[in-house]
XYZ file of C-alpha atoms in Angstrom:
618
model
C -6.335 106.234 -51.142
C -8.442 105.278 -47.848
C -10.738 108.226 -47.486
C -10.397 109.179 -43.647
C -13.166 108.409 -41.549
C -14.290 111.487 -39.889
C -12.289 115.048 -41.018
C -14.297 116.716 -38.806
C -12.024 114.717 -35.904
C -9.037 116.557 -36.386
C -10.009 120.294 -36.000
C -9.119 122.651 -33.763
C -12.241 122.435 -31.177
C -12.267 118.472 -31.411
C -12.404 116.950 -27.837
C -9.406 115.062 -26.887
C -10.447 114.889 -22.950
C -12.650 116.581 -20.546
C -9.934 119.355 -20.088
C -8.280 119.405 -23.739
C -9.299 119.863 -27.538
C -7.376 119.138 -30.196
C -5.621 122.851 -30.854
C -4.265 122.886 -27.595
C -0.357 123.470 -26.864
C -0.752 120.589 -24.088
C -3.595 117.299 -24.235
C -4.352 116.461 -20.977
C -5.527 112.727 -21.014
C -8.557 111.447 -18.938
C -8.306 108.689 -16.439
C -5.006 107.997 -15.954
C -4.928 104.684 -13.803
C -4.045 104.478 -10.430
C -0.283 104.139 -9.670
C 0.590 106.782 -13.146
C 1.596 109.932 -12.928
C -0.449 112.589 -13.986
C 2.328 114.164 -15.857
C 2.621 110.794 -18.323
C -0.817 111.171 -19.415
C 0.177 114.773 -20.662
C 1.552 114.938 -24.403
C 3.081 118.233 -24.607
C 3.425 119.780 -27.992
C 5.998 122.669 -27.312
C 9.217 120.587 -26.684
C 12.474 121.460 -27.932
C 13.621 121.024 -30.595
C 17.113 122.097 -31.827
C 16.282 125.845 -32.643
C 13.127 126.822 -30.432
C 10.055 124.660 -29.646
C 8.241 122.654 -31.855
C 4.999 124.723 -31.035
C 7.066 127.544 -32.741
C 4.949 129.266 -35.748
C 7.739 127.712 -38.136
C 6.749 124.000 -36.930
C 2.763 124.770 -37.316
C 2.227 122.745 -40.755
C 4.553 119.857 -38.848
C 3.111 120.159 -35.521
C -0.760 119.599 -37.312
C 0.769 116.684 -38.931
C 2.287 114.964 -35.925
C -0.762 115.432 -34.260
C -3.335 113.920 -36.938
C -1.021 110.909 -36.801
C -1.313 110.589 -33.375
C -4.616 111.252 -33.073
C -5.246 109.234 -35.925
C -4.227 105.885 -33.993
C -7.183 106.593 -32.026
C -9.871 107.946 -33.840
C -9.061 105.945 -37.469
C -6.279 103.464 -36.949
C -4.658 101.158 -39.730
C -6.651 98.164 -41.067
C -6.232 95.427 -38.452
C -5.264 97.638 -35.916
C -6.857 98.216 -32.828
C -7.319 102.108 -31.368
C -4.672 102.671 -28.803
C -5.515 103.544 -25.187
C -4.499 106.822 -23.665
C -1.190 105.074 -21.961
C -0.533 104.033 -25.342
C -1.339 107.070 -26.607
C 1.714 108.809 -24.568
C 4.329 106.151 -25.381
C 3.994 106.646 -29.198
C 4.105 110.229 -28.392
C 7.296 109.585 -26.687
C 8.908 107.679 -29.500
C 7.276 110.251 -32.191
C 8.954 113.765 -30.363
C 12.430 111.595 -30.991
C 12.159 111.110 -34.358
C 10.723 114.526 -35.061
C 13.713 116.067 -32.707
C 15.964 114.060 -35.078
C 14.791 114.597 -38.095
C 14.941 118.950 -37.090
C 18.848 118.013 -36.196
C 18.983 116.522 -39.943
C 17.940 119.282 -41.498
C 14.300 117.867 -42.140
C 11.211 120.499 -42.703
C 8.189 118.073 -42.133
C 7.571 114.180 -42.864
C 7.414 114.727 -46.245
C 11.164 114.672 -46.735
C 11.928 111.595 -45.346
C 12.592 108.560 -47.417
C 13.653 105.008 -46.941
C 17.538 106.178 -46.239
C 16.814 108.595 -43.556
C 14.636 106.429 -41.939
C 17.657 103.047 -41.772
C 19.864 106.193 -40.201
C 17.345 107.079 -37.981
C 16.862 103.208 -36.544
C 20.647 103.653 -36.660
C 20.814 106.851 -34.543
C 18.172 104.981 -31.652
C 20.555 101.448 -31.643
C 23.341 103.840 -30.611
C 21.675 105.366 -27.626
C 21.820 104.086 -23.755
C 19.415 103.643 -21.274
C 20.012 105.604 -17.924
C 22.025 102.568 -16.574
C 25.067 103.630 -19.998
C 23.613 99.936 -21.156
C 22.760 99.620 -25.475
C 18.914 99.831 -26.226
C 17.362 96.078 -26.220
C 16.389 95.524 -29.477
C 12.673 95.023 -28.747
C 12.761 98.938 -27.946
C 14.489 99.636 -31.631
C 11.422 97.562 -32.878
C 8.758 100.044 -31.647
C 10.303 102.330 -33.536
C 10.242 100.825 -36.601
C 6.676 100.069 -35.956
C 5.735 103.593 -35.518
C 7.879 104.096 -38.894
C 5.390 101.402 -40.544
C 2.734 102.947 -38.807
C 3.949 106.846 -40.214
C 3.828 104.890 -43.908
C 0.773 103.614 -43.506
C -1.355 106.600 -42.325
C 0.591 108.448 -44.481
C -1.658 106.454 -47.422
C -4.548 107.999 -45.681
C -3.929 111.462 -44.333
C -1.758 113.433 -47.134
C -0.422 115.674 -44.427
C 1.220 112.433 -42.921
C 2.718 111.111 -45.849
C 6.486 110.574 -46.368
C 8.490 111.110 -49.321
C 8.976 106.832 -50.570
C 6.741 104.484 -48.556
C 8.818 102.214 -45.704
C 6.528 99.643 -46.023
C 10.138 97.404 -46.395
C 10.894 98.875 -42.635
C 9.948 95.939 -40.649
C 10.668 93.057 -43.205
C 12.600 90.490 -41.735
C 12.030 91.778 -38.480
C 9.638 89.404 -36.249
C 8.156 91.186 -33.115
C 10.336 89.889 -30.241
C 9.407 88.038 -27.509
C 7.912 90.323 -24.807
C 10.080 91.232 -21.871
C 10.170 88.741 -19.247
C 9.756 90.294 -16.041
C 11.401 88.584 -13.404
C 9.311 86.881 -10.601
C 10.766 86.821 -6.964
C 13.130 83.927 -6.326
C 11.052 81.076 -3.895
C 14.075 81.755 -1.346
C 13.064 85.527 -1.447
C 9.444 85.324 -1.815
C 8.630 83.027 0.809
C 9.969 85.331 3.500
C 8.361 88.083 1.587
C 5.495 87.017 2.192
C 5.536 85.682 5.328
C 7.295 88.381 6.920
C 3.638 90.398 5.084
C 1.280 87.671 6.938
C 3.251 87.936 10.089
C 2.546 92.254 10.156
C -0.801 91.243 9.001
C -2.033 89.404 12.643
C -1.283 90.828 15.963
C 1.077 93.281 14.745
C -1.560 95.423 12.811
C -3.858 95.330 15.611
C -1.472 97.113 17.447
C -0.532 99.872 15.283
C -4.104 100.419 14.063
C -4.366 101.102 18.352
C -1.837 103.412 18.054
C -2.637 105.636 15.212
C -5.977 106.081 16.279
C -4.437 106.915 19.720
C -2.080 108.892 18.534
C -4.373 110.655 15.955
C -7.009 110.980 18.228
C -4.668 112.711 21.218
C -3.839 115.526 18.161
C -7.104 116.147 17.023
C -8.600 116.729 20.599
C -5.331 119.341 20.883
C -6.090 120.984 17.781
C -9.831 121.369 18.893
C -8.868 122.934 21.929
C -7.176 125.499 20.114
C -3.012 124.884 20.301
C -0.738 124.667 17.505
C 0.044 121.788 15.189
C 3.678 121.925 17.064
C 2.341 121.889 20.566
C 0.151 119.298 19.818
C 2.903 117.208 18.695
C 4.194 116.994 22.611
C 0.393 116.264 24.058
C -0.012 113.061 21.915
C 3.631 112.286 22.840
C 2.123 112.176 26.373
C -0.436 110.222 25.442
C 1.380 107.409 23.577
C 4.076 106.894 25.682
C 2.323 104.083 28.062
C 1.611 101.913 24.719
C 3.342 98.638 24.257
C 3.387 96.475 21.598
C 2.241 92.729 22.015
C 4.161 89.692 22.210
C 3.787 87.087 19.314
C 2.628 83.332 19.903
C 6.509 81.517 20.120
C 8.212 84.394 20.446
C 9.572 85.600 23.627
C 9.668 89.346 23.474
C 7.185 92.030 21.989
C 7.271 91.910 18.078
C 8.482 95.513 18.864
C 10.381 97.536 21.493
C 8.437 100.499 23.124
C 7.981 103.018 24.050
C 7.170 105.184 20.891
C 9.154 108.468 20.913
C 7.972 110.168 17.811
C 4.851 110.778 15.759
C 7.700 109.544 12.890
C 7.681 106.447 14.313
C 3.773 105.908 14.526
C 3.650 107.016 10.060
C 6.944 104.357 9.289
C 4.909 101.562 11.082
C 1.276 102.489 9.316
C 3.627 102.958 5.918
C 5.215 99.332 6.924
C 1.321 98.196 7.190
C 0.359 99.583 3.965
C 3.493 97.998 2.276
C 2.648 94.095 3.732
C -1.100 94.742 2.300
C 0.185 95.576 -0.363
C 2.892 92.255 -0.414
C -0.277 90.269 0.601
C -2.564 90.969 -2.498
C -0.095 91.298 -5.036
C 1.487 87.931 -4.389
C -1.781 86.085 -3.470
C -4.329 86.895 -5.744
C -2.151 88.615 -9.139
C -3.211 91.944 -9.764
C -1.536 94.610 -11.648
C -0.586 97.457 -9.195
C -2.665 100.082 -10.738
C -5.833 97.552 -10.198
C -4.445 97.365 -6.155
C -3.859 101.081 -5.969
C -7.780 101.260 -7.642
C -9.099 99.095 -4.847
C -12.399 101.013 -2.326
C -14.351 100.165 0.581
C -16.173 97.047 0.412
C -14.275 95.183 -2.311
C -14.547 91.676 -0.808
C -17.699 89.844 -1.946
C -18.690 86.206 -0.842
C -20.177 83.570 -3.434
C -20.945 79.936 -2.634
C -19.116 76.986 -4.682
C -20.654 75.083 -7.617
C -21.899 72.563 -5.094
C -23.550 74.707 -2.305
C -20.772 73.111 0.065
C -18.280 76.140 0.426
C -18.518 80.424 0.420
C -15.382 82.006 -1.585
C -14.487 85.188 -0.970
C -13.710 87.456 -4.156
C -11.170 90.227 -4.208
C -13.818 92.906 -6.630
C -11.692 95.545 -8.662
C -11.225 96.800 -12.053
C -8.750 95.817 -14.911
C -7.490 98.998 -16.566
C -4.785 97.836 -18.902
C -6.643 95.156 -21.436
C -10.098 97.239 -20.864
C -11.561 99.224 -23.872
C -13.010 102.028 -21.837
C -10.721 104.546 -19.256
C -12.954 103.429 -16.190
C -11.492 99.966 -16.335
C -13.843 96.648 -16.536
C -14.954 94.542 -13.036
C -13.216 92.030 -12.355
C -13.226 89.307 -9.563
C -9.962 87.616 -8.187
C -10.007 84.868 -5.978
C -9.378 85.735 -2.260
C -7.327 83.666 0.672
C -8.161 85.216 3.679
C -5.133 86.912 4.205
C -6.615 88.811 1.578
C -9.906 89.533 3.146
C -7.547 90.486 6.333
C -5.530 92.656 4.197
C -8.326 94.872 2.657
C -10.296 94.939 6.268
C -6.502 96.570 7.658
C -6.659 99.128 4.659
C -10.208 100.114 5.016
C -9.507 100.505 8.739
C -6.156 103.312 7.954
C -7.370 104.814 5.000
C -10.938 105.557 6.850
C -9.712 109.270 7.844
C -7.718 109.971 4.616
C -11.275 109.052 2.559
C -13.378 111.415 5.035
C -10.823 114.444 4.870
C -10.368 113.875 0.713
C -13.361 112.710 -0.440
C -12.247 110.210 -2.641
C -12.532 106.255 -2.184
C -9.651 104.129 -2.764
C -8.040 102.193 0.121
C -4.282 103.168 -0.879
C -4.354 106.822 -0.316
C -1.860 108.219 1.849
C -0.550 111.733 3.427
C 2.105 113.539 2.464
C 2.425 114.709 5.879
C 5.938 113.383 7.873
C 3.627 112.308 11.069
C 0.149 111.990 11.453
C -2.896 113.453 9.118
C -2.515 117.191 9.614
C -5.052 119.766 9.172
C -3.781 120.485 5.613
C -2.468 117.287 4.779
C -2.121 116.504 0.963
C -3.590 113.368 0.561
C -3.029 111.174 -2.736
C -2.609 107.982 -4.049
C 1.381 106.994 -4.380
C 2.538 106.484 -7.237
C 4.232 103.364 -8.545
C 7.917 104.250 -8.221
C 7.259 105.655 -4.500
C 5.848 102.027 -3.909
C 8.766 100.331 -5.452
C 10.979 102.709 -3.350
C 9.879 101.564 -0.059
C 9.358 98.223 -0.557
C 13.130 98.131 -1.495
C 14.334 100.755 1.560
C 12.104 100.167 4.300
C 10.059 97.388 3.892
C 12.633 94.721 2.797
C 14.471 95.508 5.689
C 12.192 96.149 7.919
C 10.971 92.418 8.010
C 14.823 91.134 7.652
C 14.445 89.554 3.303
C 17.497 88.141 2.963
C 19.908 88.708 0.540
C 19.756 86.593 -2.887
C 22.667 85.068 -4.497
C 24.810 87.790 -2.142
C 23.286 90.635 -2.882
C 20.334 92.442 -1.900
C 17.466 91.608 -4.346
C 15.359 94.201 -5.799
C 11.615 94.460 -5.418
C 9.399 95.215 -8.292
C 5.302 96.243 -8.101
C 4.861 93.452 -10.654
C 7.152 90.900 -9.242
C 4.036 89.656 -7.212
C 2.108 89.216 -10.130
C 4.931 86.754 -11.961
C 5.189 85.236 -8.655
C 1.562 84.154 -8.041
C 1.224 82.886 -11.556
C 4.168 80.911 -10.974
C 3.005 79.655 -7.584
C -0.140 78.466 -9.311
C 1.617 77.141 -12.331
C 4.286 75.363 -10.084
C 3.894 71.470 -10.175
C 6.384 71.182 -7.592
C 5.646 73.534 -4.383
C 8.061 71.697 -2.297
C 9.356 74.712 0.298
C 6.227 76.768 -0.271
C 4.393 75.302 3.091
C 4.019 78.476 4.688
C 1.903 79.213 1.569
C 0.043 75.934 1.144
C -3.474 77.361 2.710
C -3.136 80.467 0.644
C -2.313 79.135 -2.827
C -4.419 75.519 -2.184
C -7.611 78.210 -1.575
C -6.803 80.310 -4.906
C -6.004 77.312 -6.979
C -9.661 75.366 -5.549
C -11.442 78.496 -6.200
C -10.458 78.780 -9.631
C -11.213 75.151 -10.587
C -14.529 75.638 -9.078
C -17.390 75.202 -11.711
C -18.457 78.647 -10.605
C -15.463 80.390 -11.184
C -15.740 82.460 -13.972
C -12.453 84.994 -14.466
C -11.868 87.443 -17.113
C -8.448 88.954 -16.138
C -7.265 86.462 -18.933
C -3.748 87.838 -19.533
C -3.230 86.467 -15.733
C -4.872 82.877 -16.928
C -1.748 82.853 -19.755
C 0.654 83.679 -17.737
C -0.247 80.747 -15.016
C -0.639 78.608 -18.520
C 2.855 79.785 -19.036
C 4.553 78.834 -15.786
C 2.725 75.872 -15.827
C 4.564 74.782 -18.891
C 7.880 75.700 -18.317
C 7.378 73.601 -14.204
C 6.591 70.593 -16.199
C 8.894 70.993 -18.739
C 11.715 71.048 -16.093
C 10.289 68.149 -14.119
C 10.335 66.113 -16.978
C 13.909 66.828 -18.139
C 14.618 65.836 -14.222
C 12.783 62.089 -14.433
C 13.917 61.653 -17.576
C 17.465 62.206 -16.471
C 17.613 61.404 -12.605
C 19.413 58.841 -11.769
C 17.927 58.177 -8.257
C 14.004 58.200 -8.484
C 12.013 56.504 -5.835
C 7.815 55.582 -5.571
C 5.743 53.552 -8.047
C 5.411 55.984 -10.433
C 9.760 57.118 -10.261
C 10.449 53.141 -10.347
C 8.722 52.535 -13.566
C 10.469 55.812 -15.274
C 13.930 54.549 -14.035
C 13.010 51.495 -15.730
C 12.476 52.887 -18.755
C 14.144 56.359 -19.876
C 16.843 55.581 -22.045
C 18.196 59.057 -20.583
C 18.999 58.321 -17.350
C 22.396 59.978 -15.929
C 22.623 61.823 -19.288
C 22.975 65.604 -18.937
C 20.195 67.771 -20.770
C 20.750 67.816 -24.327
C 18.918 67.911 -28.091
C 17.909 64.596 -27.436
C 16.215 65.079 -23.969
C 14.685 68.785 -24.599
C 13.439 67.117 -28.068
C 11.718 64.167 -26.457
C 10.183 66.226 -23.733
C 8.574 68.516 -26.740
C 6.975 65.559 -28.024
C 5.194 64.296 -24.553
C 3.794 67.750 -24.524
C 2.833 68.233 -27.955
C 1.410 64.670 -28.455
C 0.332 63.203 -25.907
C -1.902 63.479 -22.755
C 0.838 63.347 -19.983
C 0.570 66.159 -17.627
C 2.044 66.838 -13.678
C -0.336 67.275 -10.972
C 0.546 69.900 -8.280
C 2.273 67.631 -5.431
C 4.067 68.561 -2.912
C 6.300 65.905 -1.561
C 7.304 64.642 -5.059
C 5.874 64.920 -8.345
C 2.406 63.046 -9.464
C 2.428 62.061 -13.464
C -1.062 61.751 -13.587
C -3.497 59.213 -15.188
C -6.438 59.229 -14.150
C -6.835 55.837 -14.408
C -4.014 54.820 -11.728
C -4.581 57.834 -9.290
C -5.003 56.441 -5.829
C -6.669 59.787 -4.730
C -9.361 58.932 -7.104
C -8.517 62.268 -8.975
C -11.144 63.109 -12.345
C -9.834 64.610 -15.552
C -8.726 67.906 -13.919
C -6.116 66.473 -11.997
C -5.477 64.641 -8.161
C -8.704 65.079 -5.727
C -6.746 67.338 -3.410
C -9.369 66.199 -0.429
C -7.896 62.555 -0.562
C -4.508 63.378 -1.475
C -1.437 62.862 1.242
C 1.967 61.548 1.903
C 0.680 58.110 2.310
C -1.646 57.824 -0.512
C 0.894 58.987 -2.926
C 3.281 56.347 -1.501
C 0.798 53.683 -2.837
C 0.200 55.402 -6.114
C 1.374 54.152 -9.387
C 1.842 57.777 -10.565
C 4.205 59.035 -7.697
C 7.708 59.732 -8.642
C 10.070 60.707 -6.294
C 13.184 63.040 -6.784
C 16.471 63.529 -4.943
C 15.294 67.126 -4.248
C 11.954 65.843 -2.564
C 14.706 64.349 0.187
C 14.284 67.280 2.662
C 10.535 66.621 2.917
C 10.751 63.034 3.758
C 13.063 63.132 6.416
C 11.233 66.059 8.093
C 8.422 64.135 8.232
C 10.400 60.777 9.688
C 11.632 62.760 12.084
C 8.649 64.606 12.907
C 7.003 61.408 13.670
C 10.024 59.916 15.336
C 9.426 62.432 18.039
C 5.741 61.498 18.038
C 6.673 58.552 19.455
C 8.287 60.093 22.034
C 5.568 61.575 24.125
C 4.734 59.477 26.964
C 0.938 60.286 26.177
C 0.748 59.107 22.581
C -2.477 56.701 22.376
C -1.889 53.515 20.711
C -3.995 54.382 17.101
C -1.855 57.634 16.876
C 1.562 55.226 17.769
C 0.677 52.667 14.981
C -0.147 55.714 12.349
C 2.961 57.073 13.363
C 5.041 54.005 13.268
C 3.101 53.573 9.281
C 4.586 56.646 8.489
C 8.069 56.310 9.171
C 8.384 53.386 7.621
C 6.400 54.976 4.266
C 9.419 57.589 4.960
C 11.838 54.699 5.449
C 11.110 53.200 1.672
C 11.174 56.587 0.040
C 14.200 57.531 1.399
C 16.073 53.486 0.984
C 14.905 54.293 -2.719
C 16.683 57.646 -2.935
C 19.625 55.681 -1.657
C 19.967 53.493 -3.775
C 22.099 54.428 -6.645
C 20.448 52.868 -10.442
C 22.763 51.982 -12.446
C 23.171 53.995 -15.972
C 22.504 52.332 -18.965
C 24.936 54.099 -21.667
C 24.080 53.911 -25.195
């Protein structure tokens, strides 16, 4: 038997946080992250069990044993295991009161009495259970619980009071751990208006309600001073806010919106609608986690020059809290647009009164007030399901998202994340153009020599989408049967698959041009660039295209351009944009003759797309 590391760890006056020991009823946790509950970083030992409460005198022999597991996973965990964080900490807990609350409805007296049997009908008793939605239990949850069986047997080895009656070592043989859960990122046909709708709030519009707070807030306090009542004041800032109006957008022919303001409501739901685009902006611009948005303070934009000397990136400075090995979180810099920089100069702006009355720093606290910051206000940070819930029932309507595949699509705090490592990742950002500045400044930041980032779950994930873009553009060339440019001509040419739908044959073949060979997609925008470096017209280098030399009509030349029917759109808006070019009685001659060279690059795309190739069929 392993001897345990440190008895000493698992006595009643051991520390477990600042405001728990060991021998409590209740462990509070320390630094929960931003965006948690407090309540899930609370394991509370008295729940209840089928007779009483498992802090019951009856339960104490049981209740020390549960607990030197748990605490064990921390302190002493199994070879080749690595000590489980404090968020961790509560979801084993979670999964442990279950089968504990079980095992009491069996008939069970401690952990001693279970063997191999009970434990196949416990795994039995958690496949037949429903989520909230009356759906069966995916089977990656049923897995965690037969790792924390595995993990029961093997601390069991270790701490007597732990052990079980017959190992279940066996529990998780033939089991594999399944793939983790793929979060969904936002659809391009939602996201795009997502985030522009965000950037639109983000310019004039924020001036103006940043005006109006502070007018508004500024009217109350000067009431207050003077002595009336939080109610009376409410009809002296009325006063003094009904003369605002809000501004009128460039292109747009009426005020962004209608005035005047009637309620001290209405000044809160456009701040919240503020905080909500800032929050829109970050999360699908630069990638972070919501609990490392929710942590952001004061100041967190920092300014570094390139490799070269030539350029000064901005850096969006926070702190990683779910791969970090201390509670506090570990620095971390993300690459920031400058919607980004606008974003976190709007938040430091709002939040400004909430950090003076509270004390504390970060940007995202808000009021639990219904109109503006009260004298006894409760100000917090939200948590992540009050974020989710407004995004869904304000915000998404508020800026008009449409509806996805008929129905009204559902807004996650780490959809953003997905969605910027797919962005990235994309090889193909054809109807992303209201993005292009944004995601061209992340993606030249991050291939700058100086860019050094650590948030290296986020660097897989873009590795990820990467993948699966140029696995699907390669199944398309391989299979189109209209390609047009250099690059599409000399595919058609060749693919034996050519009008064939995907099958073994295709998917295997595209395996093998990743697996074994150099081919890769550079990002293009207008078509797709197989890049060599060897033919690239841009003069790219071994990282891919040189985006500084890179357009329409340099890819036309190139030998690596391919051209799909989907890229159709984006050559006729520009033949027709340039069509009208010629139109203006003012157009200089140079500017004529470029655009006359364009339409006729346009021209030769598009004749290509036209013309059908015929199919070779095996």
């Amino acid at each position: 038997m392993s001897p345990v590391i440190n008895p000493k760890a698992f006595e009643p006056d051991t520390v477990i946080s600042t405001r728990s020991v060991w021998g409590d009823a209740v462990w509070h946790l320390d630094d929960a992250p931003p965006g948690w509950k407090t309540a899930d970083f609370s394991i509370i030992w008295g729940f209840a069990v089928i007779d009483g409460r498992f802090s019951d005198p009856r339960w104490a022999a049981w209740c020390t044993a549960a607990k030197t597991f748990l605490w064990s996973l921390q302190v002493d965990p199994p070879p080749g295991c690595i000590r489980i964080r404090g968020a961790t900490l509560t979801g084993v807990f979670k999964r442990l009161r279950l089968l504990i609350c079980w095992m009491v409805s069996e008939s069970y007296r401690g952990f001693g009495d279970l063997d191999r049997a009970g434990a196949d009908r416990f795994l039995e008793a958690v496949g037949r259970r429903r989520t909230r939605a009356g759906k069966p239990i995916d089977v990656r949850t049923i897995f965690t619980y037969r790792t924390l069986l595995a993990r029961l047997d093997q601390q069991g080895v270790r701490y007597p009071a732990v052990a079980t009656l017959e190992p279940l070592s066996g529990i998780t043989h033939g089991w594999t751990p399944p793939m983790r859960s793929m979060l969904p990122y936002t659809p391009d046909a939602i996201a795009v208006p997502l985030v522009s709708g965000a950037l639109r709030l983000l310019a004039s519009p924020a001036d103006d309600v940043i005006a109006l707070q502070a007018l508004a807030q500024s009217a109350q306090d000067e009431a207050l001073a003077k002595g009336m009542s939080y109610h009376r004041s409410r009809f002296v800032v009325l006063e003094a806010i009904k003369p605002f109006r809000f501004s009128t957008l460039p292109g747009e022919a009426a005020p962004w919106q209608n005035g005047p303001v009637r309620s001290t409501k209405q000044v809160r739901f456009l701040v919240q609608r503020l905080y909500e685009a800032c929050f829109v902006t970050i999360s699908y611009l630069v990638g972070p986690r919501v609990s490392e948005i929710l942590g952001l303070r004061p100041g967190c934009i920092e300014y570094r020059p390139s490799a070269d000397g030539i350029e000064r990136f901005a850096y969006l400075v926070g702190r990683i809290y779910k791969t970090a090995s201390s509670s506090g979180g570990k620095v971390h810099h993300w690459p920031a647009p400058p919607a980004v920089e606008r974003a976190v100069a709007i938040m430091e702006i709002l939040s400004q009164p909430l950090r003076e009355r509270s004390g504390r720093p970060e940007l995202w606290l808000l009021s639990a007030h219904a109109g503006l910051l009260g004298p006894n206000a409760l100000i917090q940070l939200p948590v992540t399901e009050v974020i989710i819930n407004r995004l869904n029932r304000f915000f998404a309507p508020f800026i008009g998202l449409p509806d996805h595949a008929g129905e009204p699509w559902r807004l996650t705090t780490h959809q953003g994340r997905k969605t910027f490592a797919r962005f990235i990742g994309k090889r193909d950002r054809t109807g992303l153009h209201a993005l292009q500045h944004h995601l061209g400044h992340v993606s030249r930041v991050m291939t700058d020599r100086s860019y050094v980032g650590t948030d290296f779950q986020l660097d897989e994930l873009i590795d990820q989408q990467a993948q699966e873009e140029t696995r699907a553009a390669l199944e398309e060339l391989l299979t189109a049967t209209r390609l047009a440019g250099k690059g599409g001509r000399l595919i058609a040419s060749r693919s034996r698959f050519r009008g064939r739908t995907l099958d073994g044959d295709v998917r295997a073949y595209v395996d093998f041009l990743m697996a074994e060979t150099d081919l890769r997609l550079g990002v293009c925008d207008w078509g797709y660039c197989v890049y060599r470096v060897e033919s690239s017209a841009c003069f790219g280098d071994e990282k891919g295209p040189n985006p500084a030399l890179r357009t329409q009509s340099t890819c036309v030349s190139c030998a690596n351009f391919a051209v799909t029917a989907k890229h159709r759109s984006v050559w006729e808006t520009r033949r027709a944009r340039n069509a009208s070019l010629l139109e203006h009685p003012s157009l200089d001659p140079v500017s004529c003759e470029l655009a006359i060279t364009r339409i006729a690059e346009c021209n030769r795309i598009l004749t290509e797309l036209d013309q059908q190739i015929e199919v070779a069929h095996e």
